[in-house]
mmCIF file of C-alpha atoms in Angstrom:
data_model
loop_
_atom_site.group_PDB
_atom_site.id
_atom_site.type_symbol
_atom_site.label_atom_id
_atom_site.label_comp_id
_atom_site.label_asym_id
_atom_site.label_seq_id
_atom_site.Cartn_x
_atom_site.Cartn_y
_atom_site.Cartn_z
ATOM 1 C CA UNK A 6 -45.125 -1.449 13.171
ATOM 2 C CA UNK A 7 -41.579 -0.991 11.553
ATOM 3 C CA UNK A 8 -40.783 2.650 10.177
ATOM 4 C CA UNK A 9 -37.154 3.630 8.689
ATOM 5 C CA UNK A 10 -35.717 7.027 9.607
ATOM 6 C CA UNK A 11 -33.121 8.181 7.211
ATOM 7 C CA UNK A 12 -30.055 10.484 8.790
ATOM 8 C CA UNK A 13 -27.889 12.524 6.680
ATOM 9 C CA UNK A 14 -23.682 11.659 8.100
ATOM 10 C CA UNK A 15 -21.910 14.614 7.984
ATOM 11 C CA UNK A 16 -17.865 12.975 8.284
ATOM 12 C CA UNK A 17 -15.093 14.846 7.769
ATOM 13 C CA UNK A 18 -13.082 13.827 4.815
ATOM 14 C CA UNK A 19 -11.128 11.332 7.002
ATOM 15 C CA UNK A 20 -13.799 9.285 8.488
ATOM 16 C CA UNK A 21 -15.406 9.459 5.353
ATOM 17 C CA UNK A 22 -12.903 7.648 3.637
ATOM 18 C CA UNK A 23 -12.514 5.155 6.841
ATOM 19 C CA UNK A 24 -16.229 4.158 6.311
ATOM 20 C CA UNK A 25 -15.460 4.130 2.779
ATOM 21 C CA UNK A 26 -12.632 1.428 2.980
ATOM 22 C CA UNK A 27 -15.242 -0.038 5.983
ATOM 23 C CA UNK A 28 -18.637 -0.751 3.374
ATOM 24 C CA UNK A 29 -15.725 -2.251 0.547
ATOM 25 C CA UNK A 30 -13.974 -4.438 3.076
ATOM 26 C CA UNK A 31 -17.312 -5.603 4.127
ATOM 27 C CA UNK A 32 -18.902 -6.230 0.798
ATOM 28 C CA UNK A 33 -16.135 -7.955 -0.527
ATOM 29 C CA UNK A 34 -16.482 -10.522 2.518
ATOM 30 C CA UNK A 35 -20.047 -10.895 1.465
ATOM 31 C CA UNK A 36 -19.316 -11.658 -1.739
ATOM 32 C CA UNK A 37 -16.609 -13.751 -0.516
ATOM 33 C CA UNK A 38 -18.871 -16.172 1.683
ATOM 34 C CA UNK A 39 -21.499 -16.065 -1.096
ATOM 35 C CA UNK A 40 -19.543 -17.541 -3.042
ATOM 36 C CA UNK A 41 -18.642 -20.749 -0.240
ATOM 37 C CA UNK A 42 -22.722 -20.566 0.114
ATOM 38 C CA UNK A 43 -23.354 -21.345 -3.112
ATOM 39 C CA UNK A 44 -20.451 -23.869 -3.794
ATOM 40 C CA UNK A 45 -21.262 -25.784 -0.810
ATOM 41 C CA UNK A 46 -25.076 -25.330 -0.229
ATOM 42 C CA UNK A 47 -24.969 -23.168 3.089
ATOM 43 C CA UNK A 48 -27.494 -21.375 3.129
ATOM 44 C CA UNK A 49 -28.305 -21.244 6.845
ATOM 45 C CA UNK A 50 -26.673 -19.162 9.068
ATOM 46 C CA UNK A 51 -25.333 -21.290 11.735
ATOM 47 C CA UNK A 52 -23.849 -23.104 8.842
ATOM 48 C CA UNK A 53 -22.323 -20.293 6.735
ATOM 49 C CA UNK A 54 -21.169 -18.785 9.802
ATOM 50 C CA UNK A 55 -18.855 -21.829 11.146
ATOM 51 C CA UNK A 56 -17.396 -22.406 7.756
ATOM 52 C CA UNK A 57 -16.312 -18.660 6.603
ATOM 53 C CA UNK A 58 -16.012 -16.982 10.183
ATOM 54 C CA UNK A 59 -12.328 -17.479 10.819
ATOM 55 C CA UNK A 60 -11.804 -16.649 6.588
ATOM 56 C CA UNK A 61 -13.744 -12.790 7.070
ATOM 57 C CA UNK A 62 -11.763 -12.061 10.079
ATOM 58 C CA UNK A 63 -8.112 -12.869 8.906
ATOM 59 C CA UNK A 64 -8.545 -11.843 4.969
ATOM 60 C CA UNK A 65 -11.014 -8.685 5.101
ATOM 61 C CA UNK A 66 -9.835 -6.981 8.664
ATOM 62 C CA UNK A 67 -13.332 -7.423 10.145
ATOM 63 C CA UNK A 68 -13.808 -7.721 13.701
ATOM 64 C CA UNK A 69 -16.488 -10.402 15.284
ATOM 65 C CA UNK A 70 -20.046 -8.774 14.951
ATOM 66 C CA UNK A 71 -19.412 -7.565 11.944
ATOM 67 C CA UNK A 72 -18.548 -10.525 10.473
ATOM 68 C CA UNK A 73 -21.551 -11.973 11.833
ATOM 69 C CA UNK A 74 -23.732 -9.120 9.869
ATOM 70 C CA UNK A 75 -22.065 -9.466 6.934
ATOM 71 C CA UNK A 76 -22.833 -13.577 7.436
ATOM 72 C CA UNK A 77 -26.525 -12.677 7.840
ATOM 73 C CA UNK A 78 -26.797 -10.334 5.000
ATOM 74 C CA UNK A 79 -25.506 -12.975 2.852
ATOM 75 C CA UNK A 80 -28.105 -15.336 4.192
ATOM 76 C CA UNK A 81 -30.826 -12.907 3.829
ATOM 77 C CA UNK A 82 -30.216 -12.304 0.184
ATOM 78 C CA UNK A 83 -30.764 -16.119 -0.855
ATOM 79 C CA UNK A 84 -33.784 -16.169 1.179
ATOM 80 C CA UNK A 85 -34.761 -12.587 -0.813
ATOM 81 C CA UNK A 86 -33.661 -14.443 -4.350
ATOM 82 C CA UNK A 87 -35.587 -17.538 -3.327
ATOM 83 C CA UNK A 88 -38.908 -16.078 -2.662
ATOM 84 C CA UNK A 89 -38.342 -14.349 -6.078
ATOM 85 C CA UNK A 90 -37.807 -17.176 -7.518
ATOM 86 C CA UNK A 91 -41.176 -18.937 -6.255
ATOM 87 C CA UNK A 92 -43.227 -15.339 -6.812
ATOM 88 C CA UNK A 93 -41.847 -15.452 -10.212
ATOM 89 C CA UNK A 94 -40.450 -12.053 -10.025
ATOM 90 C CA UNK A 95 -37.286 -13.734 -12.748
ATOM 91 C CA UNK A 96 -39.797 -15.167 -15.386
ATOM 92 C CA UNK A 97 -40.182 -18.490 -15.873
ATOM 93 C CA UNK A 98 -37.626 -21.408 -15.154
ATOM 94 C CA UNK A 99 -37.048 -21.591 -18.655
ATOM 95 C CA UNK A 100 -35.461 -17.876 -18.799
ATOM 96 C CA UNK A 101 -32.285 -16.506 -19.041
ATOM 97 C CA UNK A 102 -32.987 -14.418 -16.413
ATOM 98 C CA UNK A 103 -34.098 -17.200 -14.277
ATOM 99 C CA UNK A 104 -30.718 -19.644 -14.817
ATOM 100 C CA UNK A 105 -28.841 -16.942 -14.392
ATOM 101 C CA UNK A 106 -30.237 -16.249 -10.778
ATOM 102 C CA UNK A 107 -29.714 -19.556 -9.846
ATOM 103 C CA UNK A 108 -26.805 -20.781 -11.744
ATOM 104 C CA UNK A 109 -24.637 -17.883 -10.590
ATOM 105 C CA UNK A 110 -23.784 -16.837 -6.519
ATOM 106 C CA UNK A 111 -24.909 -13.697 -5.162
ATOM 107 C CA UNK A 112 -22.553 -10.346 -6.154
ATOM 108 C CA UNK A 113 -22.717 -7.556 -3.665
ATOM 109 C CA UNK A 114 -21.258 -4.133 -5.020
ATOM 110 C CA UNK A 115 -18.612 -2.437 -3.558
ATOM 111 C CA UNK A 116 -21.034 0.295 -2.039
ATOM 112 C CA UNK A 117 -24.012 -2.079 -1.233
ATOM 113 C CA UNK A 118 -25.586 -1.087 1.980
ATOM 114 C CA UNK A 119 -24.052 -3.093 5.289
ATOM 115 C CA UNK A 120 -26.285 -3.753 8.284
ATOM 116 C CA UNK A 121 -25.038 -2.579 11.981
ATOM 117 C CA UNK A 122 -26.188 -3.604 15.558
ATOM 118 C CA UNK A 123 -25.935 -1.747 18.791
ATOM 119 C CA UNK A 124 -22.393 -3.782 19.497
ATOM 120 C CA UNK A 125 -21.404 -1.737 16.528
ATOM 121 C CA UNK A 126 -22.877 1.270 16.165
ATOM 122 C CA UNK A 127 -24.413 3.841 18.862
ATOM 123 C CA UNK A 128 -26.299 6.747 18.844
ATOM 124 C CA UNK A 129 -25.400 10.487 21.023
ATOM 125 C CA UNK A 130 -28.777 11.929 20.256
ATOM 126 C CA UNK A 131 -27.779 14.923 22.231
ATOM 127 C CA UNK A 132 -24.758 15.456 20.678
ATOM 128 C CA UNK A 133 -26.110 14.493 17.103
ATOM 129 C CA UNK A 134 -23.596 11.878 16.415
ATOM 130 C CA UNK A 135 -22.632 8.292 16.221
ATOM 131 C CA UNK A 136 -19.956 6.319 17.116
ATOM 132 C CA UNK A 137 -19.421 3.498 14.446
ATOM 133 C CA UNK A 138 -16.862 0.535 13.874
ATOM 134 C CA UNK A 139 -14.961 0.919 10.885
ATOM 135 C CA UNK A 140 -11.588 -1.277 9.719
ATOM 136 C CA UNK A 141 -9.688 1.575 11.300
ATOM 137 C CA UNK A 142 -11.003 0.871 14.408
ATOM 138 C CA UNK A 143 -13.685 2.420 16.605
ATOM 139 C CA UNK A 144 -14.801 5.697 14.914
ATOM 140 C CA UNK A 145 -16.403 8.334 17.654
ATOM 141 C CA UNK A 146 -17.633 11.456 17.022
ATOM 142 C CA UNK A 147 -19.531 11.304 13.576
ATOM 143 C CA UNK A 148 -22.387 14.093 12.999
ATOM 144 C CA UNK A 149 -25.107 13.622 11.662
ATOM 145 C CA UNK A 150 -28.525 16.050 10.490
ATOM 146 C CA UNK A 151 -31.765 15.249 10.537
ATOM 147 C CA UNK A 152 -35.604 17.170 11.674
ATOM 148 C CA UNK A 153 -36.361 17.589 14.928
ATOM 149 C CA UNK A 154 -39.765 14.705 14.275
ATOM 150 C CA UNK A 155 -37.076 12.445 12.859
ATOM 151 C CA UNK A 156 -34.713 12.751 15.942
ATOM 152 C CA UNK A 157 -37.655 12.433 18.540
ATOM 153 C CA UNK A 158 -38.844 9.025 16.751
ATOM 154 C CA UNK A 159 -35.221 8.291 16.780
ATOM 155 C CA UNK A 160 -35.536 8.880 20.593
ATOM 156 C CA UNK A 161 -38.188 6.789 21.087
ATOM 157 C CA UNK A 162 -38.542 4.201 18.866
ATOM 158 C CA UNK A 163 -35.275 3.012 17.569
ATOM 159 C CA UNK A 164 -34.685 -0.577 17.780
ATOM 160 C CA UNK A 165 -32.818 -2.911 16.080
ATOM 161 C CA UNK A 166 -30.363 -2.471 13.283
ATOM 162 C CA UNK A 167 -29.493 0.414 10.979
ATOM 163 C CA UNK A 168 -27.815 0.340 7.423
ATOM 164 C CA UNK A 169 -24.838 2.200 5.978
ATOM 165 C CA UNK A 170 -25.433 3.546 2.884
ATOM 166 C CA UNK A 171 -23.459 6.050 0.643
ATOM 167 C CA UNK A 172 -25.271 7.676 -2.434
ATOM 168 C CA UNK A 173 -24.220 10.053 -4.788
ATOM 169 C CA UNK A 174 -20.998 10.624 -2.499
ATOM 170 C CA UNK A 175 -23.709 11.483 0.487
ATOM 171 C CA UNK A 176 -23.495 9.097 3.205
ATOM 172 C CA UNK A 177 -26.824 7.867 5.241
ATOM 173 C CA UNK A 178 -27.713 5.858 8.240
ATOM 174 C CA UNK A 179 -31.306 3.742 7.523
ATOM 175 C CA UNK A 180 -32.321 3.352 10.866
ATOM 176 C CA UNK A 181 -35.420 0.955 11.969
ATOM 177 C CA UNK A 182 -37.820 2.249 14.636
ATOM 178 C CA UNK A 183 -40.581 -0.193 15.808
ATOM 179 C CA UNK A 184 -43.791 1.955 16.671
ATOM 180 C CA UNK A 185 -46.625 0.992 18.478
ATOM 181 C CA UNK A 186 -49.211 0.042 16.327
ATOM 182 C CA UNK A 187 -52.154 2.632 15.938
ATOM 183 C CA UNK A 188 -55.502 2.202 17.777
ATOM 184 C CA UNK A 189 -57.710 0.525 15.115
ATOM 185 C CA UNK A 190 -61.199 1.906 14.750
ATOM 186 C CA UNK A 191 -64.317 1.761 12.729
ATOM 187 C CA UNK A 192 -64.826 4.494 9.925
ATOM 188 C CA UNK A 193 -67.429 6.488 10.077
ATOM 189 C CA UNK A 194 -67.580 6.831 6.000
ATOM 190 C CA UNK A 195 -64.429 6.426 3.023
ATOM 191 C CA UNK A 196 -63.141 8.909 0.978
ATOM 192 C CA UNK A 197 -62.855 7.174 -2.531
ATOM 193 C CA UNK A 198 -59.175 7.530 -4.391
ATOM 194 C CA UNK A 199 -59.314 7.577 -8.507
ATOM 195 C CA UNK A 200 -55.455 7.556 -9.677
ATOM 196 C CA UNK A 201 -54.673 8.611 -13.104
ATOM 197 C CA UNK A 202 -52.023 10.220 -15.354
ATOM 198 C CA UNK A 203 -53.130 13.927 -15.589
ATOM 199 C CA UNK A 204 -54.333 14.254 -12.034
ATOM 200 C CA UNK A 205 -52.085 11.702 -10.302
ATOM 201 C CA UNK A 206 -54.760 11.470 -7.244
ATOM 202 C CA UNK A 207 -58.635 13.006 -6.988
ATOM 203 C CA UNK A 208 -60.318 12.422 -4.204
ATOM 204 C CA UNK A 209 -64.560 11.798 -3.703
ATOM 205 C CA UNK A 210 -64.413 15.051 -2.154
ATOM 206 C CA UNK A 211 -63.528 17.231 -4.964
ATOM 207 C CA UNK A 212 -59.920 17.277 -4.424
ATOM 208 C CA UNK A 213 -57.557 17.092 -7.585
ATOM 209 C CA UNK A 214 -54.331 16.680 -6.866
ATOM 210 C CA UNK A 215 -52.731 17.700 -10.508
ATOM 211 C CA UNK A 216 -49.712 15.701 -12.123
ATOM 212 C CA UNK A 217 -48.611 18.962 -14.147
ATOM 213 C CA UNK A 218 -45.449 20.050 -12.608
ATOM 214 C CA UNK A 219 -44.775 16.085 -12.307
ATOM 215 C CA UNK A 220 -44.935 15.856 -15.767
ATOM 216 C CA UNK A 221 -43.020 18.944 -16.927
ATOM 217 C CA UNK A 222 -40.113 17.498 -14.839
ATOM 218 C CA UNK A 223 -40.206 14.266 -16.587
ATOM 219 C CA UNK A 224 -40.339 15.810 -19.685
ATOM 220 C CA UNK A 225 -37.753 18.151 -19.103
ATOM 221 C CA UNK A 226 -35.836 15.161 -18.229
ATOM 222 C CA UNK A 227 -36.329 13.665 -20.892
ATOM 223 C CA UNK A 228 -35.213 16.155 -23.181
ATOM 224 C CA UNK A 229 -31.768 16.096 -21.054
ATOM 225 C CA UNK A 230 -31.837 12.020 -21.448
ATOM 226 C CA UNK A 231 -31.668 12.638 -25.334
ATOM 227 C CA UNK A 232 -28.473 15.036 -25.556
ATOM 228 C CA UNK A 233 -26.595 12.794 -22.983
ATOM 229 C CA UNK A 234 -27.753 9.723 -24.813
ATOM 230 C CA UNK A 235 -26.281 11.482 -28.309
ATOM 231 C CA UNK A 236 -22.818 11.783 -26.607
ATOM 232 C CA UNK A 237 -22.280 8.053 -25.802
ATOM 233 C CA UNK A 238 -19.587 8.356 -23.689
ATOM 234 C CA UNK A 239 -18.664 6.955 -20.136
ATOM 235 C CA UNK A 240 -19.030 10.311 -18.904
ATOM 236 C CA UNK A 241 -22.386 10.888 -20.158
ATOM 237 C CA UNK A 242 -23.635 7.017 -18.880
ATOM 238 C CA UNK A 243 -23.106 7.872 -15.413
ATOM 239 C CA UNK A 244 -24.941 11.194 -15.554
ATOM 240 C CA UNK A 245 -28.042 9.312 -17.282
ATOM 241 C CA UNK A 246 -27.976 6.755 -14.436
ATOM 242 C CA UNK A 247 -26.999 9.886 -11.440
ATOM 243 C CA UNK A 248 -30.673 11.676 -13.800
ATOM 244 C CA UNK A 249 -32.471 8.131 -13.570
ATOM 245 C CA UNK A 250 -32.282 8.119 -9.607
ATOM 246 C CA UNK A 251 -33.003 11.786 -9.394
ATOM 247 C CA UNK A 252 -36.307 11.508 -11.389
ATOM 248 C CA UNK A 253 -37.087 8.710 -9.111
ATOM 249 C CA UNK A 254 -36.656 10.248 -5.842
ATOM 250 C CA UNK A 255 -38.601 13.111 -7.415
ATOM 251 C CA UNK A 256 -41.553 11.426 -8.428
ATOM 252 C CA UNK A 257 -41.635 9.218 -4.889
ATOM 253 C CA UNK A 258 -41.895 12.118 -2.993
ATOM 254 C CA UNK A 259 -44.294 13.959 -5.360
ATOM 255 C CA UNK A 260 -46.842 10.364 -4.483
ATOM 256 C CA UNK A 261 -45.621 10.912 -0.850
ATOM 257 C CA UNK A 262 -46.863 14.389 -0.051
ATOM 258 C CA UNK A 263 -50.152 13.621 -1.909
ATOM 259 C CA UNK A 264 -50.668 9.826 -0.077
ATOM 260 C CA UNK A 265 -50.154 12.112 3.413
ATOM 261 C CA UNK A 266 -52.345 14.251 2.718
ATOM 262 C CA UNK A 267 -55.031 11.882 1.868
ATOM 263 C CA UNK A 268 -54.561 9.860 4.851
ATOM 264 C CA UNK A 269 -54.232 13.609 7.466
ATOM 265 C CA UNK A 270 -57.639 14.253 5.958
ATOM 266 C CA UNK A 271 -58.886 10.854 6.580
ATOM 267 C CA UNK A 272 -57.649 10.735 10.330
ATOM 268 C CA UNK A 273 -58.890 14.303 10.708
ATOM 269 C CA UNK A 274 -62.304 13.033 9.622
ATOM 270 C CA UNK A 275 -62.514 9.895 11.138
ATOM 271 C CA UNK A 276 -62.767 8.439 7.555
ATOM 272 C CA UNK A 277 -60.871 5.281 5.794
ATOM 273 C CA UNK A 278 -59.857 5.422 2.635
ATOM 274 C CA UNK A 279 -60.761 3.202 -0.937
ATOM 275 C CA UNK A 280 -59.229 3.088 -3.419
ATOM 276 C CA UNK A 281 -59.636 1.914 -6.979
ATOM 277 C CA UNK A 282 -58.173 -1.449 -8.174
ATOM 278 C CA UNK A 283 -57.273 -1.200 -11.877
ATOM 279 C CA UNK A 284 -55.932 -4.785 -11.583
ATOM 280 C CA UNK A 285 -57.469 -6.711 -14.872
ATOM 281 C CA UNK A 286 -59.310 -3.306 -16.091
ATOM 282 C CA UNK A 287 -59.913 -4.776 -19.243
ATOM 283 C CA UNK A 288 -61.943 -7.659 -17.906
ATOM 284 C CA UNK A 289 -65.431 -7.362 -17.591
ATOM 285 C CA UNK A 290 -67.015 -6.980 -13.786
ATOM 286 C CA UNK A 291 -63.466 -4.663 -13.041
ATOM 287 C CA UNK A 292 -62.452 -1.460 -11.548
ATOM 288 C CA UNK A 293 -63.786 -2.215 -7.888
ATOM 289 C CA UNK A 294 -62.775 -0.265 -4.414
ATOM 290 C CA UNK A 295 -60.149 -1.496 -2.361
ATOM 291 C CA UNK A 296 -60.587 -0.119 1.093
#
């Protein structure tokens, strides 16, 4: 089973801006071979990789593996737009939406996360820091914070790659852990799970859990949406979209602390869990369980 365990980077202000010049350099090589994929067809990676490889490493300063993650992100994103495309997640072939995807090569922003592999990145889980290749060279020494559950999964379970991402000026490492999948076993009963708007969970055992506070925030936020929307300026679009994000990470973690709560009272009980599927509600025969 594949779990992500986000760390908080604490740099100073100059290895900030080294991994700062490091996520640029390597998005605009991503866009840059995006760009050959899509002219020329390439979009395996053996493929992409002999025809840009030389390119990233004499115009963008990058250094072998990372050229060879920033070929692979670039591959994984038209296999991500081409499953979109067949689940229909762009409308119809007939759309603007849906020419545009595939009329157009993949963009990356400037501060679009950028994969790294243990020939590029290691972990000093005693020390609480990394050592990470940047465009300045091989960066040592980097802190980062995180709980004391997060650093013993961390321990134990990381494997693989681990993303660079900087939000909101905060920079994160997304690092995949592969855990042992849990011993599977037969309930002994269900606890049923009716979502809604006013109580966002409520449980076949009594429990309400309440959306109220939920929906104070979002209606305070809304109220602050309105006098920044009156302003129209620059200034005030960037503080919707910085308000937009905030409200999201809100809500996700209000659903988070209810969902593990659910499922601590369901292990504790030996229980699984259904819950309703509101899929086609308005069709007759409708609302059924999902375990």
């Amino acid at each position: 089973m594949k779990l992500v365990v986000q760390v908080k980077l604490l740099p100073t202000p100059g290895q900030a801006s080294a991994l700062e010049a490091t996520l640029r350099a390597c998005n605009r090589a991503a866009t840059h071979a995006s760009a050959v994929a899509f002219a020329e067809g390439l979009k395996d990676r053996n493929g992409l990789q002999k025809k840009v490889y030389a390119d990233l490493k004499a115009d963008f300063g990058l250094a072998a593996q990372p050229t060879v993650r920033v070929v692979k992100k670039v591959v994984d994103a038209y296999a991500t737009l081409k499953a979109n495309l067949r689940a229909g997640n762009l409308g119809p072939s007939t759309s603007k939406r849906y020419r545009t995807a595939v009329g157009t090569p993949v963009v990356f922003r400037p501060g679009a996360a950028q994969p790294f592999d243990d020939r590029c990145l290691s972990w000093q889980y005693d020390a609480r820091t990394v050592s990470i290749w940047t465009v300045d060279g091989r960066m040592k020494g980097v802190r980062f914070a995180c709980s004391l559950d997060q650093l013993k999964t961390l321990v134990t379970y990381r494997k693989g790659e681990s993303d660079l991402v900087q939000r909101g000026g905060t920079w994160y490492l997304i690092a995949t852990c592969d855990i042992p999948d849990p011993e599977v076993y037969e309930p002994v009963d269900w606890i049923g799970v009716d979502r809604g708007i006013v109580n966002l969970a409520t449980t076949s055992d009594g429990t309400s859990h309440q959306g109220r506070r939920l929906g104070r925030y979002r209606r305070w936020q809304a109220r602050k949406r309105a006098d920044l929307q009156k302003k129209n300026t620059r200034s005030a679009t960037r503080r919707l979209v910085r308000r937009a994000q905030k409200e999201k990470r809100h809500a996700t973690h209000v659903n988070h602390q209810i969902s593990k709560e659910i499922v601590s009272v369901a292990q504790r009980t030996g229980r699984g869990i259904a819950v309703e599927d509101l899929g086609g509600i308005r069709d007759p025969g409708s609302g059924t369980a999902t375990p």
